[in-house]
Amino acid sequence: MKFRPLHDRVLVKRVEEEAKTSGGIIIPDTAKEKPQEGEVVAVGSGARGDDNEIVPMDVKAGDRILFGKWSGTEVKVDGQDLLIMKENDILGVIEK
């Protein structure tokens, strides 16, 4: 199934963190927090500005991003747990 977000929405896949601490202690699933880092899967065309022109998105598919703890709506697409959020919920892009 193909999914294309509308307007200024972004489809994000969470990036799972290591389940073990640097000291070797394994963290159980019940004690883990959901990661706030993800990879952009798809983006919408952009929001309409005050002049009715489309404002292009600052992120693109493949970007690694940070987002707020409570950002987005969880959805399941093709058996994968993903998030749909507005572009302004994204805190920043991680550059390597």
C-alpha atoms as a PDB file:
ATOM      1  CA  MET A   1       0.000   0.000   0.000  1.00  0.00           C
ATOM      2  CA  LYS A   2       1.241   3.487  -0.826  1.00  0.00           C
ATOM      3  CA  PHE A   3       0.554   6.320   1.609  1.00  0.00           C
ATOM      4  CA  ARG A   4       1.025  10.005   0.817  1.00  0.00           C
ATOM      5  CA  PRO A   5       0.533  12.530   3.625  1.00  0.00           C
ATOM      6  CA  LEU A   6      -1.454  15.648   2.805  1.00  0.00           C
ATOM      7  CA  HIS A   7      -0.420  19.303   3.169  1.00  0.00           C
ATOM      8  CA  ASP A   8       2.204  19.811   5.923  1.00  0.00           C
ATOM      9  CA  ARG A   9       2.054  16.302   7.388  1.00  0.00           C
ATOM     10  CA  VAL A  10       4.982  13.892   7.610  1.00  0.00           C
ATOM     11  CA  LEU A  11       5.049  10.081   7.882  1.00  0.00           C
ATOM     12  CA  VAL A  12       7.799   8.967  10.292  1.00  0.00           C
ATOM     13  CA  LYS A  13       9.281   5.611  11.298  1.00  0.00           C
ATOM     14  CA  ARG A  14      10.699   5.552  14.828  1.00  0.00           C
ATOM     15  CA  VAL A  15      14.366   4.588  15.111  1.00  0.00           C
ATOM     16  CA  GLU A  16      14.697   1.970  17.846  1.00  0.00           C
ATOM     17  CA  GLU A  17      17.352   2.520  20.472  1.00  0.00           C
ATOM     18  CA  GLU A  18      19.734  -0.070  21.877  1.00  0.00           C
ATOM     19  CA  ALA A  19      18.048  -2.386  24.428  1.00  0.00           C
ATOM     20  CA  LYS A  20      21.256  -2.604  26.464  1.00  0.00           C
ATOM     21  CA  THR A  21      23.052   0.047  28.530  1.00  0.00           C
ATOM     22  CA  SER A  22      26.746   0.785  28.074  1.00  0.00           C
ATOM     23  CA  GLY A  23      27.387  -1.283  31.233  1.00  0.00           C
ATOM     24  CA  GLY A  24      25.688  -4.333  29.685  1.00  0.00           C
ATOM     25  CA  ILE A  25      22.362  -4.188  31.550  1.00  0.00           C
ATOM     26  CA  ILE A  26      19.433  -5.223  29.358  1.00  0.00           C
ATOM     27  CA  ILE A  27      16.467  -2.848  29.593  1.00  0.00           C
ATOM     28  CA  PRO A  28      13.060  -4.625  29.552  1.00  0.00           C
ATOM     29  CA  ASP A  29      10.331  -3.368  27.198  1.00  0.00           C
ATOM     30  CA  THR A  30       8.215  -2.162  30.122  1.00  0.00           C
ATOM     31  CA  ALA A  31      10.959   0.224  31.295  1.00  0.00           C
ATOM     32  CA  LYS A  32      11.855   1.643  27.862  1.00  0.00           C
ATOM     33  CA  GLU A  33      10.654   5.023  26.716  1.00  0.00           C
ATOM     34  CA  LYS A  34       9.548   5.431  23.130  1.00  0.00           C
ATOM     35  CA  PRO A  35      12.347   6.909  21.022  1.00  0.00           C
ATOM     36  CA  GLN A  36      12.057  10.533  19.969  1.00  0.00           C
ATOM     37  CA  GLU A  37      14.215   9.994  16.904  1.00  0.00           C
ATOM     38  CA  GLY A  38      12.873   8.866  13.565  1.00  0.00           C
ATOM     39  CA  GLU A  39      13.326   8.647   9.839  1.00  0.00           C
ATOM     40  CA  VAL A  40      11.023  10.491   7.456  1.00  0.00           C
ATOM     41  CA  VAL A  41       9.246   8.004   5.178  1.00  0.00           C
ATOM     42  CA  ALA A  42       7.035  10.409   3.192  1.00  0.00           C
ATOM     43  CA  VAL A  43       6.083  14.100   3.191  1.00  0.00           C
ATOM     44  CA  GLY A  44       3.090  16.098   1.973  1.00  0.00           C
ATOM     45  CA  SER A  45       3.213  18.862  -0.599  1.00  0.00           C
ATOM     46  CA  GLY A  46       3.378  21.682   1.971  1.00  0.00           C
ATOM     47  CA  ALA A  47       1.035  24.084   3.737  1.00  0.00           C
ATOM     48  CA  ARG A  48      -0.663  27.080   2.169  1.00  0.00           C
ATOM     49  CA  GLY A  49       0.726  30.421   3.266  1.00  0.00           C
ATOM     50  CA  ASP A  50      -1.155  33.676   3.879  1.00  0.00           C
ATOM     51  CA  ASP A  51      -0.803  34.559   0.191  1.00  0.00           C
ATOM     52  CA  ASN A  52      -2.416  31.191  -0.754  1.00  0.00           C
ATOM     53  CA  GLU A  53       0.892  29.931  -2.178  1.00  0.00           C
ATOM     54  CA  ILE A  54       2.180  26.495  -1.141  1.00  0.00           C
ATOM     55  CA  VAL A  55       5.110  26.735   1.284  1.00  0.00           C
ATOM     56  CA  PRO A  56       7.503  23.826   0.528  1.00  0.00           C
ATOM     57  CA  MET A  57       8.484  21.388   3.292  1.00  0.00           C
ATOM     58  CA  ASP A  58      11.853  21.719   5.062  1.00  0.00           C
ATOM     59  CA  VAL A  59      12.221  17.928   5.458  1.00  0.00           C
ATOM     60  CA  LYS A  60      12.325  15.199   2.831  1.00  0.00           C
ATOM     61  CA  ALA A  61      12.063  11.411   2.780  1.00  0.00           C
ATOM     62  CA  GLY A  62      15.158   9.827   4.300  1.00  0.00           C
ATOM     63  CA  ASP A  63      15.912  12.677   6.750  1.00  0.00           C
ATOM     64  CA  ARG A  64      16.725  11.683  10.343  1.00  0.00           C
ATOM     65  CA  ILE A  65      14.700  13.863  12.740  1.00  0.00           C
ATOM     66  CA  LEU A  66      14.001  14.564  16.405  1.00  0.00           C
ATOM     67  CA  PHE A  67      10.427  15.150  17.548  1.00  0.00           C
ATOM     68  CA  GLY A  68       8.558  15.822  20.785  1.00  0.00           C
ATOM     69  CA  LYS A  69       7.672  13.014  23.186  1.00  0.00           C
ATOM     70  CA  TRP A  70       3.917  13.333  22.584  1.00  0.00           C
ATOM     71  CA  SER A  71       4.050  14.314  18.899  1.00  0.00           C
ATOM     72  CA  GLY A  72       2.122  12.604  16.159  1.00  0.00           C
ATOM     73  CA  THR A  73      -0.580  10.000  15.779  1.00  0.00           C
ATOM     74  CA  GLU A  74       0.403   6.338  15.733  1.00  0.00           C
ATOM     75  CA  VAL A  75      -0.799   4.377  12.687  1.00  0.00           C
ATOM     76  CA  LYS A  76      -0.082   0.968  11.205  1.00  0.00           C
ATOM     77  CA  VAL A  77       0.753   0.884   7.478  1.00  0.00           C
ATOM     78  CA  ASP A  78       1.651  -2.458   5.862  1.00  0.00           C
ATOM     79  CA  GLY A  79       2.166  -3.977   9.322  1.00  0.00           C
ATOM     80  CA  GLN A  80       4.676  -1.270  10.308  1.00  0.00           C
ATOM     81  CA  ASP A  81       4.091   1.071  13.260  1.00  0.00           C
ATOM     82  CA  LEU A  82       4.504   4.628  11.986  1.00  0.00           C
ATOM     83  CA  LEU A  83       3.676   8.172  13.101  1.00  0.00           C
ATOM     84  CA  ILE A  84       1.871  10.928  11.234  1.00  0.00           C
ATOM     85  CA  MET A  85       2.726  14.411  12.473  1.00  0.00           C
ATOM     86  CA  LYS A  86       2.662  17.996  11.304  1.00  0.00           C
ATOM     87  CA  GLU A  87       5.940  19.501  10.186  1.00  0.00           C
ATOM     88  CA  ASN A  88       5.915  21.981  13.083  1.00  0.00           C
ATOM     89  CA  ASP A  89       6.028  19.030  15.557  1.00  0.00           C
ATOM     90  CA  ILE A  90       9.543  18.252  14.281  1.00  0.00           C
ATOM     91  CA  LEU A  91      12.229  19.750  16.511  1.00  0.00           C
ATOM     92  CA  GLY A  92      15.126  19.411  14.075  1.00  0.00           C
ATOM     93  CA  VAL A  93      16.994  17.376  11.460  1.00  0.00           C
ATOM     94  CA  ILE A  94      20.007  15.290  12.498  1.00  0.00           C
ATOM     95  CA  GLU A  95      22.888  15.786  10.085  1.00  0.00           C
ATOM     96  CA  LYS A  96      25.864  13.462   9.931  1.00  0.00           C
END
